Tab-separated table of C-alpha atoms in Angstrom:
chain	number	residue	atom	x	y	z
E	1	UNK	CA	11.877	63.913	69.678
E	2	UNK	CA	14.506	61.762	68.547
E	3	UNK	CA	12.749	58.787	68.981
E	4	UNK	CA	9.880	60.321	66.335
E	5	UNK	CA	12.737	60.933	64.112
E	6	UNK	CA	13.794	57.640	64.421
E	7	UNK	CA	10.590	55.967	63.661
E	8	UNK	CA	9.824	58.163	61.211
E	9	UNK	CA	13.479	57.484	59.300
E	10	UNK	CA	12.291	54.110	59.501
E	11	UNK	CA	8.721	54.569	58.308
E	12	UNK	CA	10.508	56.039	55.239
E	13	UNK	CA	13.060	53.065	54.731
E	14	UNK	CA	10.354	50.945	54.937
E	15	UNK	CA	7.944	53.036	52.398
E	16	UNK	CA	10.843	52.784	49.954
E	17	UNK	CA	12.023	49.245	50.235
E	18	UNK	CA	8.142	48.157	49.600
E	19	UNK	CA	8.275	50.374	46.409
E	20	UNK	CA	11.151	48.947	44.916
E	21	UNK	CA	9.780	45.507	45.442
E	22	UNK	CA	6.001	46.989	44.097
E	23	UNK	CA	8.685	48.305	40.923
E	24	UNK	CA	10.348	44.684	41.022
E	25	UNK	CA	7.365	43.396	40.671
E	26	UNK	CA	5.701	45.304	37.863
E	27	UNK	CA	8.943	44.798	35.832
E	28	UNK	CA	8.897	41.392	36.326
E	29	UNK	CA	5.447	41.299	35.037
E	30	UNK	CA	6.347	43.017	31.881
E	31	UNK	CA	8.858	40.867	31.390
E	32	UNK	CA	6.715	37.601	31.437
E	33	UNK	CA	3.711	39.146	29.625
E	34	UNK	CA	6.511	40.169	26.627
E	35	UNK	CA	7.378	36.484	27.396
E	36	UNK	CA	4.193	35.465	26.855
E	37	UNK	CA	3.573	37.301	24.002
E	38	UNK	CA	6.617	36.340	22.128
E	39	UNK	CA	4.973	32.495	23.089
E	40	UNK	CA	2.219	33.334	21.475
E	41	UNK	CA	3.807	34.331	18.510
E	42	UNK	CA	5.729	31.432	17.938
E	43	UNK	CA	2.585	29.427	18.151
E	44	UNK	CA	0.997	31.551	15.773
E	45	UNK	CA	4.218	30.758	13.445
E	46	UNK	CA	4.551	27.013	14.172
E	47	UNK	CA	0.294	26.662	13.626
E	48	UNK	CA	1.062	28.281	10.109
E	49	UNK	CA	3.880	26.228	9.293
E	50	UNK	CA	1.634	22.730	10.036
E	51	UNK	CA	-1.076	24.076	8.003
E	52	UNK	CA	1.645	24.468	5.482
E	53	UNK	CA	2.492	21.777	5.613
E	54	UNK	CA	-0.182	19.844	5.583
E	55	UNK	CA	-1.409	21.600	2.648
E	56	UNK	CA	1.999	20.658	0.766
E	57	UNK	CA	1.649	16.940	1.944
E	58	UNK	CA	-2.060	17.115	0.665
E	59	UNK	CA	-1.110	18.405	-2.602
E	60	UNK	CA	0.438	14.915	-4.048
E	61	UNK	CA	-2.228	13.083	-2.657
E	62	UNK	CA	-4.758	15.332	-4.854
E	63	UNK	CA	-2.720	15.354	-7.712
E	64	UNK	CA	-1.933	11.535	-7.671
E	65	UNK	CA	-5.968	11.262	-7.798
E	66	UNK	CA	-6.369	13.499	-10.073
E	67	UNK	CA	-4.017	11.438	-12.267
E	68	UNK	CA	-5.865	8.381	-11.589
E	69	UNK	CA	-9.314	9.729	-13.284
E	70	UNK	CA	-7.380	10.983	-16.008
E	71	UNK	CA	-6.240	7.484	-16.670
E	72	UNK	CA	-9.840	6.092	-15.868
E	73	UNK	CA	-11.268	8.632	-18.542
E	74	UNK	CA	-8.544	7.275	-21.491
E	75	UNK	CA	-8.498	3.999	-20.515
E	76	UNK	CA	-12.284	4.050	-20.867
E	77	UNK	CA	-12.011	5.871	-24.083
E	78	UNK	CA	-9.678	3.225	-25.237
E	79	UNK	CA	-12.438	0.500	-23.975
E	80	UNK	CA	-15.247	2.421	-26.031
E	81	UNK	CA	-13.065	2.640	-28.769
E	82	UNK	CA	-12.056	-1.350	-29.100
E	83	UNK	CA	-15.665	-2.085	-28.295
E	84	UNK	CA	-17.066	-0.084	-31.239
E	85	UNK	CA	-14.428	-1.139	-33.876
E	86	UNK	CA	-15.151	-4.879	-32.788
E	87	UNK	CA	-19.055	-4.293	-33.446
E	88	UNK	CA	-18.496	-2.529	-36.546
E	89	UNK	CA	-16.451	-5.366	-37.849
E	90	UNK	CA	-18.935	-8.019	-36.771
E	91	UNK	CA	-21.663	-6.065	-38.359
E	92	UNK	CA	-20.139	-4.631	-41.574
E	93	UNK	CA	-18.620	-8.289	-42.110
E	94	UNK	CA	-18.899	-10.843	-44.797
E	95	UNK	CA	-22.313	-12.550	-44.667
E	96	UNK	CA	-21.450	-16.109	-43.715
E	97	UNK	CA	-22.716	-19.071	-45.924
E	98	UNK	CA	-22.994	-22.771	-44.861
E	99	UNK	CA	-19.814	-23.422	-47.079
E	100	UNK	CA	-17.616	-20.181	-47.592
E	101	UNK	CA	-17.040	-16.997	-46.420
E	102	UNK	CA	-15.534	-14.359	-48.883
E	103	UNK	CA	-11.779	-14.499	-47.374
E	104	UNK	CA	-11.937	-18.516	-47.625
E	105	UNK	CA	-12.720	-19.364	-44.689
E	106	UNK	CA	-15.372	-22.246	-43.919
E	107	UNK	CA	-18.878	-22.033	-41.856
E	108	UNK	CA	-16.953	-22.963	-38.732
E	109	UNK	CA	-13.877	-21.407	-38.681
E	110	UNK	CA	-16.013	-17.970	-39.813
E	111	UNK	CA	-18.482	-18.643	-37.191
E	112	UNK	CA	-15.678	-19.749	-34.230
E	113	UNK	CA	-14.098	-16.254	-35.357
E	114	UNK	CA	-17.133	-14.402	-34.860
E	115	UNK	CA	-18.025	-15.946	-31.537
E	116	UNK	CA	-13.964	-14.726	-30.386
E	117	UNK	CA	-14.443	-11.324	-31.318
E	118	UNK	CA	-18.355	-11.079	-29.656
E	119	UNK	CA	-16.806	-12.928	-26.424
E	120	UNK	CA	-13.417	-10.314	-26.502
E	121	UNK	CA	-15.791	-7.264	-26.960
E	122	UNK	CA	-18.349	-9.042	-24.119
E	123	UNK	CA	-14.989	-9.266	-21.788
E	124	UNK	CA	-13.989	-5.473	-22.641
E	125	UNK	CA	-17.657	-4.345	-21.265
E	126	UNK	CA	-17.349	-6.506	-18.099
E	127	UNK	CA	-14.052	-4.611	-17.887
E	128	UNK	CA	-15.090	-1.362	-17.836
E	129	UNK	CA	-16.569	-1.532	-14.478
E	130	UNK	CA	-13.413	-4.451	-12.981
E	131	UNK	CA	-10.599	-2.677	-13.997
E	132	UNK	CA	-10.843	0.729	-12.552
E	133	UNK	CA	-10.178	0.196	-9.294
E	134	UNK	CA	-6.827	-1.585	-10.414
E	135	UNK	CA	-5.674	1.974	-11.853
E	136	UNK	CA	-5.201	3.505	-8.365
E	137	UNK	CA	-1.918	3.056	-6.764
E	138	UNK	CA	-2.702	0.679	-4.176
E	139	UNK	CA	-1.174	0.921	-0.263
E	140	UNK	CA	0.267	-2.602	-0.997
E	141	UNK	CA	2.041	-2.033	-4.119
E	142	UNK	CA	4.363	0.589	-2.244
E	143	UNK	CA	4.641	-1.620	1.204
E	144	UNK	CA	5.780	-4.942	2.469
E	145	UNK	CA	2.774	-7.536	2.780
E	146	UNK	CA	1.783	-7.679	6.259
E	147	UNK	CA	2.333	-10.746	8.732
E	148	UNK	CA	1.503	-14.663	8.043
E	149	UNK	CA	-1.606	-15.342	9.741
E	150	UNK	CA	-0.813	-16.455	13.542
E	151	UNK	CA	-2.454	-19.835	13.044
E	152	UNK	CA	-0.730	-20.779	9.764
E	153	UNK	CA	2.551	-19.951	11.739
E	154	UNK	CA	1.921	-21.851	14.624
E	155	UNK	CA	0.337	-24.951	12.071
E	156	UNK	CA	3.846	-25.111	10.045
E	157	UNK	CA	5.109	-28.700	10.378
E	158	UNK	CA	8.741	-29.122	12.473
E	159	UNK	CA	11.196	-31.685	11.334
E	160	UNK	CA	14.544	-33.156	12.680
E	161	UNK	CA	17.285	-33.111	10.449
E	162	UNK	CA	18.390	-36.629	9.326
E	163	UNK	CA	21.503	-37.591	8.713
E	164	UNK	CA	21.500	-37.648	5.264
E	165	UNK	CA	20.328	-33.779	5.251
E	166	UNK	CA	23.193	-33.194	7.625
E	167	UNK	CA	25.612	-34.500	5.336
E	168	UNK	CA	24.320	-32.521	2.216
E	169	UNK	CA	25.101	-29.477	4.255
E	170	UNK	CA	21.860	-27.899	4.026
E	171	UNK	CA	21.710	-24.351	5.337
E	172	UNK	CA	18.736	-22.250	6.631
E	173	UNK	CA	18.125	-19.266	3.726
E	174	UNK	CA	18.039	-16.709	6.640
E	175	UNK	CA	21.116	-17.142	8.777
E	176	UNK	CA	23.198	-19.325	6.578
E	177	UNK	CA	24.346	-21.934	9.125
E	178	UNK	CA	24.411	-25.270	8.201
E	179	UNK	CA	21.893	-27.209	9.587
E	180	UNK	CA	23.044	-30.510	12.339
E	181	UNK	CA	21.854	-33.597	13.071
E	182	UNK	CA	18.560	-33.872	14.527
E	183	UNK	CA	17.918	-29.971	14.864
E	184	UNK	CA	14.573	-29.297	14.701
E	185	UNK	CA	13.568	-27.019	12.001
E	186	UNK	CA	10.220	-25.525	10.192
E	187	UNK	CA	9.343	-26.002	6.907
E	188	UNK	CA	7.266	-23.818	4.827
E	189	UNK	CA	4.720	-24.729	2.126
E	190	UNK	CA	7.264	-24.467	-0.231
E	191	UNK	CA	9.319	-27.490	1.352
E	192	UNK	CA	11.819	-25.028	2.028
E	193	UNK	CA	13.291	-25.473	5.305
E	194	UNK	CA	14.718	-23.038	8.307
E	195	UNK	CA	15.307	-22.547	11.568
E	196	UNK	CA	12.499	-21.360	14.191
E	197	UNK	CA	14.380	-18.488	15.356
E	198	UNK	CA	14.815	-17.047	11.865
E	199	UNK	CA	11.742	-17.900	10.454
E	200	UNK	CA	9.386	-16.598	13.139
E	201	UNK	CA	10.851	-13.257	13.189
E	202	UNK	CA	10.573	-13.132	9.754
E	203	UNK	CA	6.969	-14.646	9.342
E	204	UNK	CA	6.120	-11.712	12.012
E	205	UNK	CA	7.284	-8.904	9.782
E	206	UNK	CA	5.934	-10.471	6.498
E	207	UNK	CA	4.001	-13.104	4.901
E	208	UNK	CA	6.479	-14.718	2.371
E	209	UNK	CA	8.629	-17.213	1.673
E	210	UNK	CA	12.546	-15.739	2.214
E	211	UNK	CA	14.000	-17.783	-0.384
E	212	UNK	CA	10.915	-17.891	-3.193
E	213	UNK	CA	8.329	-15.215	-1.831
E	214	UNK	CA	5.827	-18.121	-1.838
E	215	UNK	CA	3.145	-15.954	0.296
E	216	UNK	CA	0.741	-17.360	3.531
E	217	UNK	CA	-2.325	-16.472	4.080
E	218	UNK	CA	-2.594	-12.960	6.316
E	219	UNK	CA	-4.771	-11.880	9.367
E	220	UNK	CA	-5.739	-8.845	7.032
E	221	UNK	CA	-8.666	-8.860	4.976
E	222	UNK	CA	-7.762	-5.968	2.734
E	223	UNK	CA	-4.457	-7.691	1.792
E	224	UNK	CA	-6.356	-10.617	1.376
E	225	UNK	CA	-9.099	-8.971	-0.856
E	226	UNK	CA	-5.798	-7.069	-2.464
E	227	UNK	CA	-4.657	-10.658	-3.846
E	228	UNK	CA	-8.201	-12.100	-5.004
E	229	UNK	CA	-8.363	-8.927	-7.216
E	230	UNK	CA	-4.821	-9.100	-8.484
E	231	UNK	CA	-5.805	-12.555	-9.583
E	232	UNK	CA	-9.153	-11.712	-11.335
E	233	UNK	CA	-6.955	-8.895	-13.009
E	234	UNK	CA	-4.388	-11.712	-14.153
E	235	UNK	CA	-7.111	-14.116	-15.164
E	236	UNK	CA	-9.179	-12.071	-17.115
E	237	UNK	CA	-5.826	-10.634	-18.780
E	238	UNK	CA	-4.806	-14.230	-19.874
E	239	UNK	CA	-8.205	-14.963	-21.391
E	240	UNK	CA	-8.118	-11.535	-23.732
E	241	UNK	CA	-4.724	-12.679	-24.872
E	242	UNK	CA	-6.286	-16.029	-25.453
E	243	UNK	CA	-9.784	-14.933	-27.021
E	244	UNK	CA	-7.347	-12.279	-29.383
E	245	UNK	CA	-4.813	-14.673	-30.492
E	246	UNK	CA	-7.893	-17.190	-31.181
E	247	UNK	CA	-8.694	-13.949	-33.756
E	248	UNK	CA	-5.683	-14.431	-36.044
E	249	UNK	CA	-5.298	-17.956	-36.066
């Protein structure tokens, strides 16, 4: 009898210490789903901030290009304008005459300023269709050029310093230190001259010239295709100014 009493006491024990671990359990599996739940909230939260966000950062970007066809539309405006005030004038003009025109001007000089105006309007026209893409703010007008090309680097002549240099107490633009006798240095197309370890860094972050911003030649055609354009743009702007002063004169 007592040793049914006994095993039964211990039945029991052992009934209750497997439901507190079954109640340890399930409460430790409330706690992680309420874990997990609170995880997924702050998911939710931080995947509404980056959309946010990248609807802020996305904003400027829009607005900047909405700028830039607003000053496409008046700069063509202005174009159309120019163009039909410098036809007008040419047509409505005074009819020439093989020795005077009716402000005193001969054949020729009438005739040469005819020919300016007809070649300024021709240049506005071939404008209208250049000078566009020149109105968007361009990656490389808000950056540092990239790298000198790797074979320009590596074709940049060395020289020892002479004597005479030494004595002049020529000093590398980058580092300052004098130069001594018969250090080898590089020297840029400019003639300008400094020392490998300075200018190879340098040339490896940029493509210029320290000292005058003389640029190389780069490894990237955009850049590249950047600078041809920037010098049809200055070109074409020199010849207006020249074709427009040829006008009054």
């Amino acid at each position: 009898m007592d040793e049914s009493q006994s095993l039964l006491q211990q039945f029991q024990q052992d009934v209750e210490e497997v439901r507190v671990i079954m109640h340890e359990n399930l409460i430790r599996t409330e706690e992680r789903r309420e874990t997990l739940d609170e995880l997924d909230q702050r998911a939710e939260k931080l995947l509404k901030c980056s959309k946010n966000f990248a609807k802020t950062t996305r904003r400027p970007a829009e607005n900047q290009h909405q700028r830039n066809w607003i000053r496409k539309g008046i700069c063509c405006a202005m174009f159309l304008v120019i163009i039909i005030i410098l036809l007008i004038v040419i047509i409505t003009g005074t009819p020439l005459s093989h020795t005077s025109s009716g402000d005193g001007l001969s054949y020729p000089e009438e005739q040469y300023r005819q020919n300016a105006m007809l070649e300024l309007a021709r240049s506005l026209m071939q404008g209208l269709d250049v000078d566009f893409g020149s109105l968007d703010v361009s990656e490389w007008d808000q950056r540092l050029p990239p790298p000198a090309a790797k074979r320009v680097v590596q074709s940049l002549p060395q020289l020892v310093i002479s004597p005479q240099q030494a004595d002049k107490g020529l000093k590398c633009p980058v580092c300052l230190l004098e130069f001594e006798e018969q250090e080898t240095v590089r020297e840029m197309p400019c003639k300008h001259l400094f020392h490998s370890s300075c200018i190879l860094p340098w040339l490896g972050k940029t493509n210029s010239c320290p000292l005058c911003r003389l640029e190389l030649p780069t490894d990237n055609p955009d850049y590249e295709q950047f600078k041809k354009d920037k010098d049809r743009r200055r070109q074409r702007d020199h010849r207006l100014e020249d074709l427009h002063g040829a006008m009054y004169t």
